[in-house]
Short mmCIF file of C-alpha atoms in Angstrom, two decimals:
data_model
loop_
_atom_site.label_atom_id
_atom_site.label_comp_id
_atom_site.label_asym_id
_atom_site.label_seq_id
_atom_site.Cartn_x
_atom_site.Cartn_y
_atom_site.Cartn_z
CA MET Q 97 24.93 -32.59 14.82
CA GLU Q 98 24.57 -28.82 14.90
CA GLN Q 99 21.75 -26.56 13.71
CA VAL Q 100 21.39 -23.32 11.80
CA HIS Q 101 18.16 -21.38 12.23
CA VAL Q 102 16.69 -19.45 9.34
CA VAL Q 103 13.65 -17.16 9.14
CA THR Q 104 12.28 -16.63 5.64
CA ARG Q 105 10.10 -13.71 4.58
CA GLU Q 106 8.77 -14.62 1.15
CA ARG Q 107 6.94 -17.64 -0.24
CA GLU Q 108 9.93 -18.34 -2.50
CA GLU Q 109 13.33 -17.09 -1.52
CA LEU Q 110 17.01 -18.03 -1.58
CA LEU Q 111 18.64 -16.99 1.69
CA ASP Q 112 22.44 -16.68 2.00
CA ILE Q 113 23.52 -18.81 4.99
CA THR Q 114 27.26 -18.87 4.23
CA GLY Q 115 28.18 -16.71 7.21
CA ALA Q 116 26.13 -18.78 9.66
CA VAL Q 117 27.70 -22.03 8.41
CA GLN Q 118 31.24 -20.60 8.55
CA LYS Q 119 30.52 -19.43 12.13
CA LEU Q 120 29.58 -23.02 13.10
CA VAL Q 121 32.79 -24.35 11.58
CA ARG Q 122 34.86 -21.87 13.59
CA GLU Q 123 32.97 -22.36 16.86
CA ASN Q 124 33.31 -26.15 16.66
CA GLY Q 125 36.96 -26.07 15.69
CA TRP Q 126 36.35 -28.18 12.58
CA THR Q 127 39.57 -28.17 10.57
CA THR Q 128 39.86 -30.50 7.59
CA GLY Q 129 37.16 -32.59 5.93
CA ALA Q 130 33.65 -31.90 4.74
CA LEU Q 131 30.32 -30.70 6.08
CA LEU Q 132 26.97 -32.24 5.33
CA LEU Q 133 24.21 -29.63 5.31
CA PHE Q 134 20.77 -31.21 5.50
CA CYS Q 135 17.36 -29.55 5.18
CA PRO Q 136 14.76 -31.50 7.24
CA HIS Q 137 11.86 -29.68 5.53
CA THR Q 138 10.12 -31.15 2.47
CA THR Q 139 9.28 -27.75 0.96
CA GLY Q 140 12.81 -26.36 1.23
CA ALA Q 141 16.23 -27.24 -0.16
CA ILE Q 142 19.89 -26.22 -0.09
CA THR Q 143 21.87 -25.00 -3.07
CA ILE Q 144 25.11 -23.22 -3.87
CA ASN Q 145 25.13 -20.48 -6.49
CA GLU Q 146 26.38 -16.98 -7.26
CA GLY Q 147 26.28 -14.39 -4.49
CA ALA Q 148 27.79 -11.32 -6.18
CA ASP Q 149 24.77 -10.17 -8.18
CA PRO Q 150 21.39 -10.52 -6.39
CA ASP Q 151 19.73 -10.81 -9.80
CA VAL Q 152 21.03 -14.38 -10.05
CA VAL Q 153 18.92 -15.66 -7.15
CA ARG Q 154 16.01 -13.55 -8.42
CA ASP Q 155 16.35 -15.24 -11.84
CA ILE Q 156 16.53 -18.68 -10.23
CA THR Q 157 13.43 -18.09 -8.08
CA VAL Q 158 11.32 -16.52 -10.85
CA ASN Q 159 12.20 -19.12 -13.47
CA MET Q 160 11.78 -22.12 -11.17
CA ARG Q 161 8.27 -20.77 -10.50
CA LYS Q 162 7.68 -20.72 -14.25
CA LEU Q 163 8.94 -24.32 -14.62
CA VAL Q 164 6.97 -25.62 -11.65
CA PRO Q 165 3.99 -23.30 -11.24
CA TYR Q 166 2.11 -22.67 -7.99
CA ARG Q 167 -1.13 -23.93 -9.52
CA GLY Q 168 -1.26 -27.05 -11.66
CA ASP Q 169 -2.28 -30.69 -11.82
CA TYR Q 170 -1.83 -31.25 -8.10
CA HIS Q 171 -3.83 -33.60 -5.81
CA HIS Q 172 -2.04 -32.75 -2.54
CA ALA Q 173 -4.54 -30.64 -0.62
CA GLU Q 174 -2.08 -28.29 1.11
CA GLY Q 175 -1.53 -26.25 -2.06
CA ASN Q 176 2.27 -26.52 -1.95
CA SER Q 177 3.02 -29.37 -4.36
CA ASP Q 178 5.17 -27.00 -6.41
CA ALA Q 179 7.39 -26.56 -3.35
CA HIS Q 180 7.73 -30.33 -2.84
CA ILE Q 181 8.73 -30.80 -6.50
CA LYS Q 182 11.34 -28.02 -6.35
CA SER Q 183 12.67 -29.50 -3.11
CA SER Q 184 13.48 -32.77 -4.93
CA MET Q 185 14.90 -30.92 -7.94
CA PHE Q 186 17.39 -28.90 -5.84
CA GLY Q 187 17.91 -31.54 -3.16
CA CYS Q 188 17.87 -31.42 0.64
CA ASP Q 189 21.56 -32.23 1.12
CA GLN Q 190 24.68 -30.26 0.29
CA MET Q 191 28.31 -31.20 0.89
CA VAL Q 192 30.99 -28.53 1.37
CA ILE Q 193 34.75 -29.04 1.73
CA VAL Q 194 36.52 -27.48 4.75
CA GLU Q 195 40.27 -26.78 4.87
CA ALA Q 196 42.19 -25.03 7.67
CA GLY Q 197 38.84 -24.28 9.32
CA THR Q 198 37.52 -22.44 6.27
CA LEU Q 199 34.64 -23.36 3.95
CA GLN Q 200 36.06 -24.02 0.49
CA LEU Q 201 33.82 -22.22 -1.99
CA GLY Q 202 34.48 -20.86 -5.46
CA THR Q 203 35.05 -17.12 -5.90
CA TRP Q 204 31.37 -16.36 -6.56
CA GLN Q 205 29.73 -19.15 -4.56
CA LYS Q 206 27.43 -18.67 -1.59
CA ILE Q 207 25.40 -21.34 0.25
CA TYR Q 208 21.66 -20.74 0.09
CA PHE Q 209 18.70 -22.09 2.00
CA CYS Q 210 15.93 -22.39 -0.58
CA GLU Q 211 12.49 -21.51 0.74
CA PHE Q 212 9.73 -22.70 -1.58
CA ASP Q 213 6.70 -22.41 0.76
CA GLY Q 214 7.37 -19.56 3.17
CA PRO Q 215 7.45 -17.40 5.02
CA ARG Q 216 8.44 -19.80 7.79
CA SER Q 217 10.87 -20.44 10.59
CA ARG Q 218 13.27 -23.15 9.40
CA LYS Q 219 16.29 -25.06 10.58
CA LEU Q 220 19.19 -26.78 8.85
CA TRP Q 221 21.13 -29.70 10.27
CA VAL Q 222 24.91 -29.76 9.99
CA GLN Q 223 27.00 -32.93 10.37
CA TRP Q 224 30.77 -32.74 10.46
CA LEU Q 225 32.59 -35.43 8.47
CA GLY Q 226 36.16 -34.65 9.34
CA THR Q 227 39.16 -36.49 8.07
CA ARG Q 228 41.33 -34.93 10.80
CA MET L 182 42.01 -31.51 -1.36
CA GLU L 183 42.98 -32.42 -4.90
CA GLN L 184 41.99 -30.89 -8.23
CA VAL L 185 40.92 -32.08 -11.67
CA HIS L 186 41.35 -29.68 -14.57
CA VAL L 187 38.84 -29.63 -17.39
CA VAL L 188 38.77 -27.68 -20.65
CA THR L 189 35.34 -27.40 -22.27
CA ARG L 190 34.76 -26.62 -25.94
CA GLU L 191 31.04 -25.89 -26.24
CA ARG L 192 28.66 -23.55 -24.45
CA GLU L 193 26.77 -26.58 -23.09
CA GLU L 194 28.55 -29.89 -22.76
CA LEU L 195 28.82 -32.95 -20.52
CA LEU L 196 32.46 -34.02 -20.27
CA ASP L 197 33.40 -37.50 -19.06
CA ILE L 198 35.88 -37.10 -16.19
CA THR L 199 35.71 -40.67 -14.85
CA GLY L 200 39.26 -41.53 -15.94
CA ALA L 201 40.76 -38.41 -14.38
CA VAL L 202 38.97 -39.06 -11.08
CA GLN L 203 40.00 -42.74 -11.01
CA LYS L 204 43.60 -41.64 -11.69
CA LEU L 205 43.49 -39.35 -8.61
CA VAL L 206 42.17 -42.21 -6.46
CA ARG L 207 45.03 -44.46 -7.58
CA GLU L 208 47.76 -41.81 -7.26
CA ASN L 209 46.65 -40.89 -3.73
CA GLY L 210 46.30 -44.49 -2.59
CA TRP L 211 42.71 -43.94 -1.47
CA THR L 212 41.28 -47.36 -0.63
CA THR L 213 37.88 -47.55 1.06
CA GLY L 214 35.37 -44.77 1.64
CA ALA L 215 33.88 -42.06 -0.52
CA LEU L 216 34.95 -39.13 -2.63
CA LEU L 217 33.33 -35.73 -2.63
CA LEU L 218 33.56 -34.07 -6.04
CA PHE L 219 32.82 -30.35 -5.86
CA CYS L 220 32.43 -27.86 -8.70
CA PRO L 221 33.50 -24.36 -7.55
CA HIS L 222 31.89 -22.71 -10.59
CA THR L 223 28.32 -21.33 -10.47
CA THR L 224 27.61 -22.05 -14.15
CA GLY L 225 28.76 -25.68 -14.04
CA ALA L 226 27.73 -28.84 -12.21
CA ILE L 227 28.61 -32.50 -11.74
CA THR L 228 26.37 -35.40 -12.64
CA ILE L 229 26.53 -39.15 -13.19
CA ASN L 230 24.74 -40.68 -16.15
CA GLU L 231 25.08 -43.18 -19.00
CA GLY L 232 28.36 -43.29 -20.88
CA ALA L 233 27.75 -46.09 -23.40
CA ASP L 234 25.67 -44.17 -25.95
CA PRO L 235 26.79 -40.55 -26.58
CA ASP L 236 23.21 -39.74 -27.57
CA VAL L 237 22.25 -39.80 -23.88
CA VAL L 238 24.40 -36.78 -22.98
CA ARG L 239 23.27 -35.11 -26.22
CA ASP L 240 19.62 -35.64 -25.18
CA ILE L 241 20.32 -34.29 -21.69
CA THR L 242 22.05 -31.16 -23.00
CA VAL L 243 19.48 -30.40 -25.72
CA ASN L 244 16.44 -30.95 -23.49
CA MET L 245 17.83 -29.02 -20.52
CA ARG L 246 18.29 -26.11 -22.95
CA LYS L 247 14.63 -26.47 -23.89
CA LEU L 248 13.54 -26.51 -20.22
CA VAL L 249 15.75 -23.57 -19.23
CA PRO L 250 16.29 -21.53 -22.40
CA TYR L 251 19.25 -19.26 -23.10
CA ARG L 252 17.00 -16.23 -23.45
CA GLY L 253 14.13 -15.58 -21.05
CA ASP L 254 12.91 -13.46 -18.15
CA TYR L 255 16.39 -12.84 -16.79
CA HIS L 256 17.68 -9.71 -15.01
CA HIS L 257 21.29 -10.86 -14.50
CA ALA L 258 23.28 -8.83 -17.04
CA GLU L 259 25.89 -11.46 -17.93
CA GLY L 260 23.47 -13.37 -20.14
CA ASN L 261 24.08 -16.72 -18.43
CA SER L 262 21.17 -17.03 -16.00
CA ASP L 263 20.14 -20.26 -17.71
CA ALA L 264 23.52 -21.71 -16.72
CA HIS L 265 23.10 -20.66 -13.07
CA ILE L 266 19.64 -22.27 -12.94
CA LYS L 267 20.88 -25.54 -14.46
CA SER L 268 23.79 -25.52 -12.01
CA SER L 269 21.36 -25.59 -9.07
CA MET L 270 19.16 -28.21 -10.76
CA PHE L 271 22.06 -30.67 -11.29
CA GLY L 272 24.03 -29.62 -8.20
CA CYS L 273 27.68 -28.75 -7.65
CA ASP L 274 28.49 -31.75 -5.43
CA GLN L 275 28.68 -35.46 -6.19
CA MET L 276 29.55 -38.32 -3.86
CA VAL L 277 31.08 -41.54 -5.19
CA ILE L 278 31.88 -44.73 -3.26
CA VAL L 279 35.43 -46.17 -3.46
CA GLU L 280 36.29 -49.78 -2.65
CA ALA L 281 39.69 -51.47 -3.02
CA GLY L 282 40.97 -48.28 -4.66
CA THR L 283 38.30 -48.39 -7.38
CA LEU L 284 35.41 -45.99 -8.05
CA GLN L 285 32.16 -47.87 -7.53
CA LEU L 286 29.91 -47.01 -10.46
CA GLY L 287 27.03 -48.87 -12.08
CA THR L 288 27.65 -50.73 -15.35
CA TRP L 289 26.65 -47.78 -17.53
CA GLN L 290 27.60 -44.90 -15.26
CA LYS L 291 30.23 -42.26 -16.02
CA ILE L 292 31.01 -39.09 -14.05
CA TYR L 293 30.43 -35.89 -16.02
CA PHE L 294 31.48 -32.31 -15.57
CA CYS L 295 28.51 -30.26 -16.80
CA GLU L 296 29.47 -27.12 -18.66
CA PHE L 297 26.55 -24.73 -19.04
CA ASP L 298 28.39 -21.51 -20.01
CA GLY L 299 31.51 -22.52 -21.93
CA PRO L 300 33.84 -22.88 -23.51
CA ARG L 301 36.03 -22.34 -20.46
CA SER L 302 38.92 -23.72 -18.47
CA ARG L 303 37.45 -25.27 -15.31
CA LYS L 304 38.57 -27.12 -12.23
CA LEU L 305 36.92 -29.59 -9.88
CA TRP L 306 37.82 -30.07 -6.25
CA VAL L 307 38.11 -33.57 -4.81
CA GLN L 308 37.98 -34.32 -1.08
CA TRP L 309 38.69 -37.83 0.20
CA LEU L 310 36.37 -39.05 2.97
CA GLY L 311 37.95 -42.37 3.74
CA THR L 312 36.74 -44.79 6.32
CA ARG L 313 40.08 -46.62 6.21
CA MET J 469 29.42 -51.28 1.17
CA GLU J 470 25.93 -52.66 1.71
CA GLN J 471 23.01 -53.04 -0.67
CA VAL J 472 19.25 -52.47 -0.59
CA HIS J 473 17.15 -54.33 -3.15
CA VAL J 474 14.08 -52.71 -4.64
CA VAL J 475 11.46 -54.06 -7.04
CA THR J 476 9.46 -51.41 -8.87
CA ARG J 477 6.06 -51.97 -10.47
CA GLU J 478 5.38 -48.89 -12.58
CA ARG J 479 7.34 -47.08 -15.28
CA GLU J 480 7.59 -44.04 -12.99
CA GLU J 481 7.33 -44.48 -9.26
CA LEU J 482 8.72 -43.18 -5.97
CA LEU J 483 9.25 -46.09 -3.58
CA ASP J 484 9.67 -45.52 0.16
CA ILE J 485 12.91 -47.26 1.25
CA THR J 486 13.25 -45.60 4.67
CA GLY J 487 12.53 -48.81 6.59
CA ALA J 488 15.04 -50.86 4.60
CA VAL J 489 17.76 -48.24 5.12
CA GLN J 490 17.05 -47.94 8.86
CA LYS J 491 17.23 -51.76 9.10
CA LEU J 492 20.73 -51.69 7.52
CA VAL J 493 21.86 -49.06 10.02
CA ARG J 494 20.65 -51.18 12.94
CA GLU J 495 22.05 -54.47 11.60
CA ASN J 496 25.49 -52.94 11.00
CA GLY J 497 25.61 -51.18 14.35
CA TRP J 498 26.27 -47.79 12.71
CA THR J 499 25.98 -45.15 15.43
CA THR J 500 27.04 -41.59 14.63
CA GLY J 501 27.91 -40.08 11.27
CA ALA J 502 26.31 -40.12 7.85
CA LEU J 503 25.21 -42.57 5.20
CA LEU J 504 25.83 -42.22 1.50
CA LEU J 505 23.02 -43.77 -0.54
CA PHE J 506 24.01 -44.30 -4.16
CA CYS J 507 21.86 -45.43 -7.09
CA PRO J 508 24.02 -47.29 -9.65
CA HIS J 509 21.28 -47.07 -12.32
CA THR J 510 21.19 -44.25 -14.88
CA THR J 511 17.40 -44.21 -15.16
CA GLY J 512 16.76 -44.04 -11.42
CA ALA J 513 17.55 -41.62 -8.60
CA ILE J 514 17.21 -41.11 -4.86
CA THR J 515 15.28 -38.29 -3.21
CA ILE J 516 13.84 -37.33 0.15
CA ASN J 517 10.35 -35.88 0.32
CA GLU J 518 7.05 -36.01 2.20
CA GLY J 519 5.71 -39.42 3.20
CA ALA J 520 2.50 -38.52 5.06
CA ASP J 521 0.24 -37.85 2.07
CA PRO J 522 0.73 -40.22 -0.91
CA ASP J 523 -0.56 -37.43 -3.18
CA VAL J 524 2.81 -35.69 -2.81
CA VAL J 525 4.76 -38.44 -4.59
CA ARG J 526 1.92 -38.72 -7.12
CA ASP J 527 2.21 -34.97 -7.81
CA ILE J 528 6.00 -35.23 -8.14
CA THR J 529 5.80 -38.17 -10.59
CA VAL J 530 3.01 -36.70 -12.73
CA ASN J 531 4.53 -33.24 -12.97
CA MET J 532 8.06 -34.44 -13.66
CA ARG J 533 6.56 -36.40 -16.57
CA LYS J 534 5.01 -33.15 -17.81
CA LEU J 535 8.34 -31.28 -17.52
CA VAL J 536 10.36 -34.06 -19.16
CA PRO J 537 7.93 -35.97 -21.38
CA TYR J 538 8.30 -39.59 -22.46
CA ARG J 539 8.38 -38.62 -26.13
CA GLY J 540 10.40 -35.66 -27.36
CA ASP J 541 13.52 -34.56 -29.23
CA TYR J 542 15.50 -37.64 -28.25
CA HIS J 543 18.21 -39.45 -30.28
CA HIS J 544 18.94 -42.25 -27.77
CA ALA J 545 17.33 -45.32 -29.32
CA GLU J 546 16.21 -47.05 -26.12
CA GLY J 547 13.24 -44.72 -25.68
CA ASN J 548 14.12 -43.76 -22.11
CA SER J 549 15.93 -40.44 -22.50
CA ASP J 550 13.32 -38.82 -20.25
CA ALA J 551 14.40 -41.19 -17.48
CA HIS J 552 18.09 -40.31 -17.93
CA ILE J 553 17.31 -36.58 -17.76
CA LYS J 554 15.20 -36.97 -14.59
CA SER J 555 17.99 -39.08 -13.06
CA SER J 556 20.41 -36.15 -13.38
CA MET J 557 17.79 -33.67 -12.13
CA PHE J 558 17.11 -35.61 -8.91
CA GLY J 559 20.63 -37.05 -8.55
CA CYS J 560 21.94 -40.53 -7.86
CA ASP J 561 23.42 -39.77 -4.44
CA GLN J 562 21.78 -38.89 -1.14
CA MET J 563 23.40 -38.20 2.21
CA VAL J 564 21.56 -38.84 5.48
CA ILE J 565 22.72 -38.06 9.03
CA VAL J 566 22.70 -40.86 11.63
CA GLU J 567 22.67 -40.27 15.39
CA ALA J 568 22.41 -42.90 18.13
CA GLY J 569 21.85 -45.52 15.42
CA THR J 570 18.82 -43.68 14.02
CA LEU J 571 18.35 -41.99 10.64
CA GLN J 572 17.86 -38.27 11.22
CA LEU J 573 14.95 -37.18 9.05
CA GLY J 574 12.51 -34.30 9.36
CA THR J 575 9.00 -35.00 10.69
CA TRP J 576 7.50 -35.58 7.25
CA GLN J 577 10.56 -36.89 5.39
CA LYS J 578 10.90 -40.33 3.84
CA ILE J 579 13.71 -41.64 1.62
CA TYR J 580 12.54 -42.64 -1.87
CA PHE J 581 14.05 -44.67 -4.65
CA CYS J 582 12.93 -42.93 -7.84
CA GLU J 583 12.09 -45.28 -10.69
CA PHE J 584 11.89 -43.48 -14.02
CA ASP J 585 12.05 -46.46 -16.41
CA GLY J 586 10.43 -49.43 -14.67
CA PRO J 587 9.19 -51.82 -13.78
CA ARG J 588 12.57 -53.29 -12.89
CA SER J 589 14.57 -54.99 -10.19
CA ARG J 590 16.96 -52.41 -8.77
CA LYS J 591 19.61 -52.10 -6.11
CA LEU J 592 20.97 -49.23 -4.04
CA TRP J 593 24.46 -49.05 -2.60
CA VAL J 594 25.00 -47.82 0.95
CA GLN J 595 28.36 -46.58 2.26
CA TRP J 596 28.80 -45.76 5.94
CA LEU J 597 30.78 -42.61 6.67
CA GLY J 598 30.91 -42.76 10.43
CA THR J 599 32.60 -40.26 12.64
CA ARG J 600 32.49 -42.76 15.53
#
């Protein structure tokens, strides 16, 4: 498998990794099939959402914090239970179709690494599942 | 990849697409492996849930609206930030196992396209990941 | 496809199935590629989260119950609409990378079957998507 490295700067942040993933596809000569993106961190996730207006990821981050607040009925002593919960809500895996060596995304879609307990240095794992 | 076309009629709606997906499997002669269903829209999603009692999808739709309301602390000017948030919560990808040319679903499971900002004309992308 | 059997003991519970899944990988001689784990139950799900401190799964369970309460504006007569909603939020599918016959998980990650309407006897389906 391959890796993508990500450095986050905020506690909660959605970071556009589309370019880095497309670069991997090109460098490895992956042509037709699908990619599995996997986040090995339990306080992060991967999602796909709109990339045209930065207010969309702002709205996602702010409102997920409202839904799952930083402080609450948490027993886990590290103070990041909110991040673990959001990780399971968004999910640590993401599949993306590849055709002719190009990530197949909708017009407005970008792939985001979701940081819920940063800032940190993170990595994503990428497994190619080609059909040819 | 193949496509499934969907026309939604409500702002928020879960539409059963199981038959359309099974039809694709049969028409393409896909036998054993898995399908990747991918929603290229950032205000939609794909999920699998109960299909026997229509009240289940009603309860999902109504209570997701309560969790992530239409109006709120949103900066995105298009007025559909709730739909973007729900899209990331449910996810735009869905894997389904296929055996002997048949979708493998639990007794009560149906595949749903989730419309969160309709009514619209939508499409789903389908990538075959066969093992044989 | 293969199966993993799970017996849950609480109404809501996250059960560590990492060992059972790794056993399947070894017994089947799966080497390099990815696994699709699929929950055929509409009141269960699969997630990956921290396994070191049991308080993390406790915090997830307790706070998901707060977000999506047992009683609410539900029409479905079986009294488990909360479980159906959580099933779609966490998702019934989970992909995991396999290398050299070993599940590739982050340092703190474990694979969990999520029971939202137990106690019950459950099964998970496992489809191998090998690349070699």
